[in-house]
Every structure is written in C-alpha cells, then in structure tokens.
Short mmCIF file of C-alpha atoms in Angstrom, two decimals:
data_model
loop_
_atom_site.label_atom_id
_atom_site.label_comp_id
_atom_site.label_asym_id
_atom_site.label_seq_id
_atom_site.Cartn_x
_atom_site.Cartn_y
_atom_site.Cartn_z
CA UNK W 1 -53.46 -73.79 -2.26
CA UNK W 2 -50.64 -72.76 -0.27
CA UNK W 3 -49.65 -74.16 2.81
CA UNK W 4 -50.90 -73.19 6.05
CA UNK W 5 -54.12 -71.45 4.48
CA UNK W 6 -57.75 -72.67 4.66
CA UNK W 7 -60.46 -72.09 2.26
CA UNK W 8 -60.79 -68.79 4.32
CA UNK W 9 -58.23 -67.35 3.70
CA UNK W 10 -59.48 -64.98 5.90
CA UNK W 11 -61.78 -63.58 8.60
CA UNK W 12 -62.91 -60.96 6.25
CA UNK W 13 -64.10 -63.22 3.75
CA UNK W 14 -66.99 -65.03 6.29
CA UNK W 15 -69.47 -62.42 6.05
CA UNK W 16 -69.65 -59.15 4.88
CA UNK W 17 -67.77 -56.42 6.50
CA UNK W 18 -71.91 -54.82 6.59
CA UNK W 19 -72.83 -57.71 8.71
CA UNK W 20 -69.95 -57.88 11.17
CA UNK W 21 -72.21 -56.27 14.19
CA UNK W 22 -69.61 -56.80 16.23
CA UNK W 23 -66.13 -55.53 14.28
CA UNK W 24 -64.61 -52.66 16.04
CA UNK W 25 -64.88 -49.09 14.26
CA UNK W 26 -62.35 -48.44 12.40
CA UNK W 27 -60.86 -44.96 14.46
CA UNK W 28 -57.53 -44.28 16.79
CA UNK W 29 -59.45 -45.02 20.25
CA UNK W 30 -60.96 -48.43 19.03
CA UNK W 31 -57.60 -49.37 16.99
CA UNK W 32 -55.48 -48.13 19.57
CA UNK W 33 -53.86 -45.65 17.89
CA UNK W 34 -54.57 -42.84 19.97
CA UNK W 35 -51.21 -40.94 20.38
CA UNK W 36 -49.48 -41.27 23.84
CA UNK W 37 -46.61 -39.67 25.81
CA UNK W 38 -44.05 -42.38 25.61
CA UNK W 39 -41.23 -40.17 27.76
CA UNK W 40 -37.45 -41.49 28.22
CA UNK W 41 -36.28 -41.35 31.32
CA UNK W 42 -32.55 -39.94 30.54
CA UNK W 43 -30.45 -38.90 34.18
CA UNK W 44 -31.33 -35.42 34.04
CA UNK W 45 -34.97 -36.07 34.12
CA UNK W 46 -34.94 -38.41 36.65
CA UNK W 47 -32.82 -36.08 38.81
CA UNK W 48 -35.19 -33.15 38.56
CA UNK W 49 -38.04 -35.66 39.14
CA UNK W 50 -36.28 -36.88 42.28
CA UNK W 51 -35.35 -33.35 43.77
CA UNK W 52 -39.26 -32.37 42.92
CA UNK W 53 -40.51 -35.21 44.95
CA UNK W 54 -38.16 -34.25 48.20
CA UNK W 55 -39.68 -30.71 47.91
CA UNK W 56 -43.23 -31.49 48.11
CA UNK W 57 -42.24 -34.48 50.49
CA UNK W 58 -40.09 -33.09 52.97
CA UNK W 59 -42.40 -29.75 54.29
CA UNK W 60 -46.01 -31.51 53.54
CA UNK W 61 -44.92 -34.55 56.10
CA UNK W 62 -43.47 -32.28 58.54
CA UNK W 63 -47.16 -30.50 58.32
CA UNK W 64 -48.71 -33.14 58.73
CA UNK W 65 -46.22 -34.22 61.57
CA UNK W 66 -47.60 -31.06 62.99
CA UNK W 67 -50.66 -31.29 62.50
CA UNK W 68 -51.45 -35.17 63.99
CA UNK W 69 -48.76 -33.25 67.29
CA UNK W 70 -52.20 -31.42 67.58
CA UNK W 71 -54.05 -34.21 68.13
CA UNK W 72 -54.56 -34.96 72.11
CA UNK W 73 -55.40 -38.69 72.64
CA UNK W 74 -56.09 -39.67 75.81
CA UNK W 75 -56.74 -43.63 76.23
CA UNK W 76 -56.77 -46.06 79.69
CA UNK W 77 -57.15 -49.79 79.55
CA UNK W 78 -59.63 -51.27 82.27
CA UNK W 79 -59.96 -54.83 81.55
CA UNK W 80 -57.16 -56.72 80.13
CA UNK W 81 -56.78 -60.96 79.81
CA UNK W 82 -52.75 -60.54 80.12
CA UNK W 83 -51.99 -57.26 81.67
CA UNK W 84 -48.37 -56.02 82.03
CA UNK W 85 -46.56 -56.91 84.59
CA UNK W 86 -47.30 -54.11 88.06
CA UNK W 87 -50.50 -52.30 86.00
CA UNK W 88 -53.57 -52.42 87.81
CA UNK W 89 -56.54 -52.38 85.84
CA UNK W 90 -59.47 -50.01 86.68
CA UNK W 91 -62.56 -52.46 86.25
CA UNK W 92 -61.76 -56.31 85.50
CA UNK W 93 -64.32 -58.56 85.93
CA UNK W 94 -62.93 -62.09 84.62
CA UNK W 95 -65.20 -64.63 83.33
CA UNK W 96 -68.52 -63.13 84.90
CA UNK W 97 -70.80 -62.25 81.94
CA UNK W 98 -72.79 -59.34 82.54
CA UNK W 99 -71.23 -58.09 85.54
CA UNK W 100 -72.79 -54.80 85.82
CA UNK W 101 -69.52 -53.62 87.82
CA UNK W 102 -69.40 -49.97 88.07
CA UNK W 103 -66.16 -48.25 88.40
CA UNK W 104 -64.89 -44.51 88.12
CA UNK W 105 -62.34 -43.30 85.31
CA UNK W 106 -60.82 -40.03 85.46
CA UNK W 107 -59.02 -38.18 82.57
CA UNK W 108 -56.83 -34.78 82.65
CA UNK W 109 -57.31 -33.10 79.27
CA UNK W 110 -52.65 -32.69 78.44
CA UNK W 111 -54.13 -29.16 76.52
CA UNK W 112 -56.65 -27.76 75.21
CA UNK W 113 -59.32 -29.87 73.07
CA UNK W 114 -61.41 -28.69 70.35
CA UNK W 115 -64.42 -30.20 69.50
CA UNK W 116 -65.55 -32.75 68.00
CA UNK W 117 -63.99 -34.19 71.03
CA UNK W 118 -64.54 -38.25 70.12
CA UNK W 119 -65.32 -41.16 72.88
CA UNK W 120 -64.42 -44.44 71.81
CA UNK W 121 -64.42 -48.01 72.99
CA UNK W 122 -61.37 -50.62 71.78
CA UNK W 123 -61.26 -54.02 71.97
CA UNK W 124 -57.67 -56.21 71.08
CA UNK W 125 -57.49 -59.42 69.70
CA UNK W 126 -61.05 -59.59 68.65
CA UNK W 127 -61.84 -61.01 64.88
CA UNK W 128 -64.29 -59.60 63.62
CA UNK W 129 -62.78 -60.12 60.01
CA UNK W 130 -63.50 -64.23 60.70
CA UNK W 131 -65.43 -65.05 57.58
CA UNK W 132 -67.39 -67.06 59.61
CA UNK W 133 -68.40 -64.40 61.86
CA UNK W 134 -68.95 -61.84 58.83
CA UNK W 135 -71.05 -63.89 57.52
CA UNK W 136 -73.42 -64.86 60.34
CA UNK W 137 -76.49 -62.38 60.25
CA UNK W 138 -79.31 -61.96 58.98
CA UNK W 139 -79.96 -58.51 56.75
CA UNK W 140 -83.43 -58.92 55.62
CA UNK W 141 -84.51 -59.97 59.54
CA UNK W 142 -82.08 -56.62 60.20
CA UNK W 143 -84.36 -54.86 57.99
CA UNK W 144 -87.16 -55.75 59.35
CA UNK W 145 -88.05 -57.79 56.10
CA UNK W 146 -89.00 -61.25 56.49
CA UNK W 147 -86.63 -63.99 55.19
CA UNK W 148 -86.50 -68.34 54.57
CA UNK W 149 -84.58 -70.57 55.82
CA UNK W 150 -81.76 -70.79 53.90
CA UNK W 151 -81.67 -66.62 55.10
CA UNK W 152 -81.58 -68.15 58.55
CA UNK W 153 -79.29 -70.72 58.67
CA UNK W 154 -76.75 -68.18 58.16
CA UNK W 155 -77.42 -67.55 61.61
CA UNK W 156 -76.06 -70.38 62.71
CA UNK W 157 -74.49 -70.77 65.22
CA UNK W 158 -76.87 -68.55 66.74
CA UNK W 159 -80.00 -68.91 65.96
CA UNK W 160 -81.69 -70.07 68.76
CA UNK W 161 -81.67 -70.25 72.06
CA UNK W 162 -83.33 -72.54 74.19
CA UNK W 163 -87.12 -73.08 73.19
CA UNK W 164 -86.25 -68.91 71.87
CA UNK W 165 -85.96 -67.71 68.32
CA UNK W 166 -83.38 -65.05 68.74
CA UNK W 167 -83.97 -61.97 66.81
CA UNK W 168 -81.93 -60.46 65.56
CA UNK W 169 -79.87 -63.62 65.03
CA UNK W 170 -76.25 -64.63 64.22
CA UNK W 171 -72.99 -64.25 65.80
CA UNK W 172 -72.93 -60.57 65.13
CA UNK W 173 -75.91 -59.27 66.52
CA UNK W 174 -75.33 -61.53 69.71
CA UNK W 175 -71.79 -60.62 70.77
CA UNK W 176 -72.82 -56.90 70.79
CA UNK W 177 -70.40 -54.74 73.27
CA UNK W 178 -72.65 -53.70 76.29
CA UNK W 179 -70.10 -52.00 78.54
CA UNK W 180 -71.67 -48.37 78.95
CA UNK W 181 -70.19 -45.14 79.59
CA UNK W 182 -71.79 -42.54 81.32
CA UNK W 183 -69.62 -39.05 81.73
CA UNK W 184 -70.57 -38.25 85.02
CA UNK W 185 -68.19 -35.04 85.71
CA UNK W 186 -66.09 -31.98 84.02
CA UNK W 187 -67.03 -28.63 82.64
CA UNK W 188 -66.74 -26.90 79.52
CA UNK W 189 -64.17 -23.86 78.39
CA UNK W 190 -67.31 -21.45 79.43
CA UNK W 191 -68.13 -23.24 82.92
CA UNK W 192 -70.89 -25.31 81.74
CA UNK W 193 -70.94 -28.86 82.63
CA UNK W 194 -70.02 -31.33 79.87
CA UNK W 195 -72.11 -33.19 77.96
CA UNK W 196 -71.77 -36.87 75.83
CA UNK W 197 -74.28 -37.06 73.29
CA UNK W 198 -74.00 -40.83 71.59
CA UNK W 199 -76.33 -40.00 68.60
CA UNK W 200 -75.41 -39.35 65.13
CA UNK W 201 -72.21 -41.65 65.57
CA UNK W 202 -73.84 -44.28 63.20
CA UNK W 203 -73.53 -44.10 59.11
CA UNK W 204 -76.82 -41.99 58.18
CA UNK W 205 -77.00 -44.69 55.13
CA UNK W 206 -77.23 -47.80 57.85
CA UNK W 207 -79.39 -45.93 59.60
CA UNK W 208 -81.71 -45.07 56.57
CA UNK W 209 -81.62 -48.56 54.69
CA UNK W 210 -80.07 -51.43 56.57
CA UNK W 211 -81.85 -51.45 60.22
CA UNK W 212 -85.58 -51.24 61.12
CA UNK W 213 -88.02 -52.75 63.48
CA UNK W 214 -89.39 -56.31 62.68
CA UNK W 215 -92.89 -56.09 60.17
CA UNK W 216 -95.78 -55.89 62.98
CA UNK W 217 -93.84 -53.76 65.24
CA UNK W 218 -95.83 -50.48 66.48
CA UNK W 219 -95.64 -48.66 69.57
CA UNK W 220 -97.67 -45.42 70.30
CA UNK W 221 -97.61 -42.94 73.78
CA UNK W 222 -99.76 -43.74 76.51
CA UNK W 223 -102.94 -42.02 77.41
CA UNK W 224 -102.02 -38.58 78.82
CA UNK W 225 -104.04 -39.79 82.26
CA UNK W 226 -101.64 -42.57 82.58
CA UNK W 227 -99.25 -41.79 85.76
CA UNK W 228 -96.06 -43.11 84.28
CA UNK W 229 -94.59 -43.40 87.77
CA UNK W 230 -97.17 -45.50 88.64
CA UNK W 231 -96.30 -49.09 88.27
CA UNK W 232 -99.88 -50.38 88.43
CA UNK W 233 -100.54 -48.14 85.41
CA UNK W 234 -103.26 -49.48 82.56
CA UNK W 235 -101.45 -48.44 79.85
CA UNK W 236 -100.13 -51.49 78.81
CA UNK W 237 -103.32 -53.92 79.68
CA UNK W 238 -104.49 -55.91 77.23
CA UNK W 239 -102.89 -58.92 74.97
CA UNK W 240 -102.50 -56.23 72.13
CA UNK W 241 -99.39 -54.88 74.05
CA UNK W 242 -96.34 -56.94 74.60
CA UNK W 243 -95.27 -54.40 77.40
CA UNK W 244 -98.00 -56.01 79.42
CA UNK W 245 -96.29 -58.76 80.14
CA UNK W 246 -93.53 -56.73 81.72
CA UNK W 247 -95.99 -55.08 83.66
CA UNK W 248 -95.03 -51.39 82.85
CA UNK W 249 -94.30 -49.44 79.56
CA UNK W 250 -91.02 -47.73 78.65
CA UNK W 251 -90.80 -44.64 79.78
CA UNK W 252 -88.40 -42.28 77.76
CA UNK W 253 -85.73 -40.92 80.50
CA UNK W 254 -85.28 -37.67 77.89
CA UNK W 255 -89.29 -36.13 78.61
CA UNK W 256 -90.45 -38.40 81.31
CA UNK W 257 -93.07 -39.87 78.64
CA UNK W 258 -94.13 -43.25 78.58
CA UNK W 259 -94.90 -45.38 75.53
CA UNK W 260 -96.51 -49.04 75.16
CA UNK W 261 -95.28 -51.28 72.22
CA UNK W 262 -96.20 -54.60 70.39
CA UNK W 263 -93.87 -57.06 69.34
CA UNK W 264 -95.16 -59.82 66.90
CA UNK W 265 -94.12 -63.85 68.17
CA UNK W 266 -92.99 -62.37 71.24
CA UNK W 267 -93.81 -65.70 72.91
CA UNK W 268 -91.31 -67.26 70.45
CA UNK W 269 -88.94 -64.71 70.02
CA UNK W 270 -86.38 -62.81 72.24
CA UNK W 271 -85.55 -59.40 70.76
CA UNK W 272 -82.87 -57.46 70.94
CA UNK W 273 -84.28 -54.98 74.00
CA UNK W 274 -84.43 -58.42 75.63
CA UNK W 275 -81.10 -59.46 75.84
CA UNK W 276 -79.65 -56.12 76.20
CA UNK W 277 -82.15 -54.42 78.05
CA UNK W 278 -79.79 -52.34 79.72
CA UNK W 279 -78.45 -50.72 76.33
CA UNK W 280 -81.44 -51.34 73.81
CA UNK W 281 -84.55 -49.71 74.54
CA UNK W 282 -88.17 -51.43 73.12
CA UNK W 283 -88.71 -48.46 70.90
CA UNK W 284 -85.38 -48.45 69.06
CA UNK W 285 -84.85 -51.80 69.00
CA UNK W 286 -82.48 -52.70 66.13
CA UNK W 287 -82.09 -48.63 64.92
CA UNK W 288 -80.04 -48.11 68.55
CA UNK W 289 -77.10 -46.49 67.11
CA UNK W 290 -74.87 -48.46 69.22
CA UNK W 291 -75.82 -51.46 67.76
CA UNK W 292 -75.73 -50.36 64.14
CA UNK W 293 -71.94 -49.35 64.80
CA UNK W 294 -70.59 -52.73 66.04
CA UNK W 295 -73.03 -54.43 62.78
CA UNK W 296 -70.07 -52.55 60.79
CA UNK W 297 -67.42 -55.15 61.29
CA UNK W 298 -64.08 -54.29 61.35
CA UNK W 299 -60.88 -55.01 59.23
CA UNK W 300 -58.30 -55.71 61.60
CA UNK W 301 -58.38 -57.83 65.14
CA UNK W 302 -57.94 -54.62 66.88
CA UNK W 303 -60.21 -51.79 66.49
CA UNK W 304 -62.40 -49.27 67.94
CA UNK W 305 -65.55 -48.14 67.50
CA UNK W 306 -67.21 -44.81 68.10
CA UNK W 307 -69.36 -44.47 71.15
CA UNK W 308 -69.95 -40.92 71.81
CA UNK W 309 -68.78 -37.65 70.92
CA UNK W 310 -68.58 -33.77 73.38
CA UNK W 311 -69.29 -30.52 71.42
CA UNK W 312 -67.89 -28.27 74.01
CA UNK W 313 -64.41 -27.15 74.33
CA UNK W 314 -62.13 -28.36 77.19
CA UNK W 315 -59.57 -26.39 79.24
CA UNK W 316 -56.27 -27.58 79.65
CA UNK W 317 -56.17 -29.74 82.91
CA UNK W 318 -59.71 -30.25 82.93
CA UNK W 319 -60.98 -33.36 84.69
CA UNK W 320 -63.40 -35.69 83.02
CA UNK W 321 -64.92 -38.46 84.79
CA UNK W 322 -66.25 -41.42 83.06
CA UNK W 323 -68.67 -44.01 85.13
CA UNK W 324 -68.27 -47.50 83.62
CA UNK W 325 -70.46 -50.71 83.58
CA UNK W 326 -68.25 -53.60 82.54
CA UNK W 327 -70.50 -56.46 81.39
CA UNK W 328 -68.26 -57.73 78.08
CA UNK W 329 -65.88 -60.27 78.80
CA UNK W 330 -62.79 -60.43 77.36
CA UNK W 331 -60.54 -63.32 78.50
CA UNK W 332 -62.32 -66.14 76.67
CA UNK W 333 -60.85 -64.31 73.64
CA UNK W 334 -57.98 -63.27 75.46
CA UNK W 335 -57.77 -59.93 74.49
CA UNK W 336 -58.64 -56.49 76.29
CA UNK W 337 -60.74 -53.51 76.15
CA UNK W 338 -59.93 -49.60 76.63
CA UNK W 339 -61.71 -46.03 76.03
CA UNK W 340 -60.09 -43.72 74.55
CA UNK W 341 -61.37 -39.45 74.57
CA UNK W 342 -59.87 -38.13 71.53
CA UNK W 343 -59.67 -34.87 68.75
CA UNK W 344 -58.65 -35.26 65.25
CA UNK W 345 -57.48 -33.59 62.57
CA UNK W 346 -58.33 -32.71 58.50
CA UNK W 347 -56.64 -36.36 58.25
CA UNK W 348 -58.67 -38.02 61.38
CA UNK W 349 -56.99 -39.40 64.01
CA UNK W 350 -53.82 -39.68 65.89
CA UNK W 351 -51.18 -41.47 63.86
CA UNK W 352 -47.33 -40.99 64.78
CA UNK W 353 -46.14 -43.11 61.18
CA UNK W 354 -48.12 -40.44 58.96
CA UNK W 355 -46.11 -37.69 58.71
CA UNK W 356 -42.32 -39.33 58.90
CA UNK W 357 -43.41 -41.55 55.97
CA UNK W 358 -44.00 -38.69 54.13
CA UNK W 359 -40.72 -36.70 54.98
CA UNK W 360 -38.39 -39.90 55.15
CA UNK W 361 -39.74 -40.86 51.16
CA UNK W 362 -39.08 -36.75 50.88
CA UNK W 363 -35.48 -37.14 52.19
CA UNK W 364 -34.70 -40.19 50.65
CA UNK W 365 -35.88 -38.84 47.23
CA UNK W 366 -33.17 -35.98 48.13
CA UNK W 367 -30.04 -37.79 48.49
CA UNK W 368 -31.05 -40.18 45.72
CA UNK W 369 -31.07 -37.26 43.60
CA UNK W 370 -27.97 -35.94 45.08
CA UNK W 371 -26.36 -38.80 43.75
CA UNK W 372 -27.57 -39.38 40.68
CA UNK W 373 -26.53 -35.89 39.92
CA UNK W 374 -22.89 -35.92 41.11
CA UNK W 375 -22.52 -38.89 39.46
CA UNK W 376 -23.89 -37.34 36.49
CA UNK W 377 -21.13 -34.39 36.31
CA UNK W 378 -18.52 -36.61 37.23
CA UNK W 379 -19.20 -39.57 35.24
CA UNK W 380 -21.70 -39.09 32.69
CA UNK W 381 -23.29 -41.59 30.28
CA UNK W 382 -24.41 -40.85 27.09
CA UNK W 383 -28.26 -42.11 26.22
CA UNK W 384 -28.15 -45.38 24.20
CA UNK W 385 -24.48 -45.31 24.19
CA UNK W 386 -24.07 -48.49 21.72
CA UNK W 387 -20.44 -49.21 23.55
CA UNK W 388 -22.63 -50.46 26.60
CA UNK W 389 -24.46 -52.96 23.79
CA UNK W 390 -23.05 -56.48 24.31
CA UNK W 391 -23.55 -58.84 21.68
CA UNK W 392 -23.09 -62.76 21.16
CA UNK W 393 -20.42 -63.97 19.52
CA UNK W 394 -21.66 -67.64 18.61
#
C-alpha cells in the first residue's frame, strides 16, 4: 500500500455517492464556480474612480450642508451639576427629589419653523447603556403578563420598596424622567395660539406589543349622575374599586369625565400612577407614552428623548414660552438636563459634521486623483512591469 494512504483511499469509497444525503450538488453555485468580476485596478481606473467619487461627493455634502443650515435648533440648559463659569441656570433644584419647582422658559424662533416642530428633553452623563441598568426590568410584568421569580430578580435592585412590591419594577422603570413641560404661550403663522400635543411620540410597535396594564386591571366611566366635581362622589364606593381608597376617581382633564378603576394587590403593590402621579395617570398606567419612550434605552451617555411635538407653523421672532416642573435630579450623577424645540430635515436632525464629511472625502478624492494622474503622464508605470520583480539570490 503506498505510504500515507488508508484502506480508504478515499471519501468516495465509504458509501455510495446515492447515499451521501449530505454531498453538495454538483453545479457552479454549490462548487463555487460561479463566474465573478475579478477587475485590476491599473492607474487609469483608479483615477477615473477617484475623480467620480469627488463629483458625487463634493455637491451632495454641500446639499446636505444646506439642507441641515435649514434646520433651526433652539436648546437652553436649566439644571446643570457643573455649570460654566458666569451662566445662570433657569431652574436648579440640587439634591431635592421631586421638587415640583416651576420656572418660566422663553424661546425666540431665529426664522421661520416648519412643522413637525419637535420638543425634546436631554440629559448628559446619564448611562443608560450600563448593562446592569439594561438589564433591570421586567417585560412580561411590562406586558402585563405575569412572571417567576427568576423574571423578578432581574429587578433587582429595585424590586421593592419598603413592605411595597413595586410595579413596574427595576432600575428602568423607577428612574423615569418626571420634569414636565407645559407650553404655556406663542401663536401660530395664522394667529392661533400654539399647541404641544405629546402623543404619538412613542414607537406604535411598543405601544402595540411591549406595554399593557397588569392582568386584573379594568376601569369603566362613572355613572352619568355622578358630579365629578364633587369630592364626596359614590362613584368609587365599594372594595371593588381601588380609587376608593383615594377617595375620588380620575377625572380625564380632556372631557371633564370621570372614571373609577381596579388595581389587583393594590395593598401590596405600588404602581406606576403611584409614584408618578403627577405624570402617569391610573388609566394609562404603563401605556403613558412618556414612559414607553425613556423604556427605550439609549446608546450613548448623552441623549435625548422626544417629549412633544407642534403642528403649526411659527413666525420668525415668535415667542414660545415653556412652564417647567423640575423634579429629576441630576447632580448625584453629575450630569445636566436641557430642552431643546427643534425642525429636521429628510436626514433628521441638526448635525454640523454631516455634510463636510461628505464634501471633505469629495475633495480629498479630487486631489488624490489629481495626483495620481499627473504622476501618471509624467511618470508612468507599465502594469506588471517584471523590472519592478525582485528576486532572491540565495
């Protein structure tokens, strides 16, 4: 037998070709033989190449350039842990949690705005992106699924609080931004008064299959002989109703209507509408908009979210006011927090680097192809020149 062989010689011979199930077909795509574009890259190709790229380069990133000049952005800090030296903030409130300070921002639209005209809140040197924070929630309580206790101790840090089961749990949930903004003042292009509408700024897929109300959740309107003003009103008598121990049902600020809810465990349990009660409502609960968004942690340690958005147009030097509740504290992470009134463009919002990376790339393509090319009159080379081949002697 000859060396190095076996008594299989080969592969072939360990079953029939018939009964190889899993042998490859025998064709170009499976064999790799499928024929390809293998080009050379010779000077002149390169140098047309190059001088292409500048072309589209240079006038799209001046467009777009343009286009983000377009853009108004109008943004004021009001809290700030290290502020820079001679600004005065509009609405600090140090280390007092839930201050409920209410302060007065005014904004001067620089031109006209278009809308969508976007409200947003930012908040620096906040990580979200901690895998220890990503990770602490709950989605099967978030959807209103129940879930065991390996589920829960996800939660942890926390979970509870006191002789309380927090719900919805985790770090998440329970560091949810709960400054509000309230646009108190400014009118539209036409005269009318402006309006902020902060629905439909969540992902319609969150809203739709990540957040609802706890199983054993209902709610229903009060009788229509119930005097909602009234705060000895029956509506919510009875132990069926967990708005009886609060005395008075919610009463929806939009059409004056008042509605009475039940909350299972609520002896057990502090809800969401509980510990943000100026922000979550009973009804929505965990489906508050505002809530979903911060759920949808962010990349990078500074960020903003979306708050609210106008549909009107603005004048230029319109005045918008802006009546702020600071409650969210941001020196123990030593960062600070801003709102920003913004339009945007076909490629979102304002960013200065878009455009000149675009047109330098475009220019640099442009003289690297000027080169190439005066070299390539001047001194040419010939393709696989064998006089540049070196070879070894020994």
């Amino acid at each position: 037998m000859a060396a190095g062989m076996t008594e299989r010689e080969d592969d072939e011979d360990v079953l029939d070709i018939s009964e190889q199930t899993n042998r490859p077909l025998d064709d170009a795509l499976h064999q790799q033989r499928v024929q390809a574009w293998h080009p050379i890259l010779d000077p002149v190709w390169v140098i047309v190449a190059l001088f292409y790229l500048g072309v589209i380069l240079v006038p799209t990133g001046y467009k777009i350039h343009s286009l983000q000049d377009d853009v108004v952005e109008l943004r004021r800090t009001y809290d700030d842990y290290d502020p820079d030296e001679g600004t005065v903030l509009s609405c600090p409130i140090g280390d007092n949690f839930n201050a409920n300070k209410t302060c007065n921002l005014d904004f001067y639209a620089p031109k006209d705005m278009e809308p969508p005209i976007l409200v947003y809140y930012e908040l620096t040197n906040f990580h979200q992106n901690h895998r220890a924070y990503v990770q602490s929630r709950d989605d099967f309580e978030l959807n209103g699924e129940g879930s065991d206790a390996s589920q829960k101790k996800k939660c942890d840090p926390l979970r509870v609080l006191g002789n309380m089961t927090l719900s919805p749990c985790g770090l998440i949930a329970n560091t949810f931004f709960n400054d509000i903004f309230k646009l108190v003042g400014g009118v539209d292009a036409n005269g009318f008064d402006l309006e902020m509408s902060e629905e439909g700024i969540a992902w319609q897929s969150d809203i739709d299959y990540m957040f609802n109300q706890p199983k054993g959740f209902r709610y229903e309107e009060c009788p229509e002989s119930t005097d909602c003003s009234d705060e000895n009103n029956t509506c919510c008598d009875g132990d069926e109703w967990s708005c009886g121990k609060k005395g008075t049902p919610w009463v929806d600020p939009k059409d004056g209507k008042c509605y009475r809810y039940y909350y299972p465990n609520e002896d057990t349990t502090q809800y969401l509408y509980e510990t943000y009660e100026d922000i979550i409502n009973p009804i929505e609960g965990v489906t508050n908009e505002h809530f979903i968004v911060w759920m949808r942690v962010a990349l990078q340690p500074s960020f903003r979210k979306l708050y609210g958005w106008i549909d009107q147009p603005i004048k230029k030097g319109t005045k918008l006011s802006f009546a702020i509740t600071a409650n969210y504290v941001v020196t123990r992470f030593r960062g600070s927090k801003s709102i920003i009134i913004t339009t945007n463009s076909i490629f979102g919002g304002r960013n200065i680097y878009f455009g000149p990376i675009f047109y330098v790339v475009g220019y640099f393509c442009l003289i690297a192809g000027t080169f190439f090319a005066v070299k390539h009159i001047f001194r040419p080379r010939k393709l696989a020149d064998p006089a540049y081949l070196h070879f070894k002697t020994d």
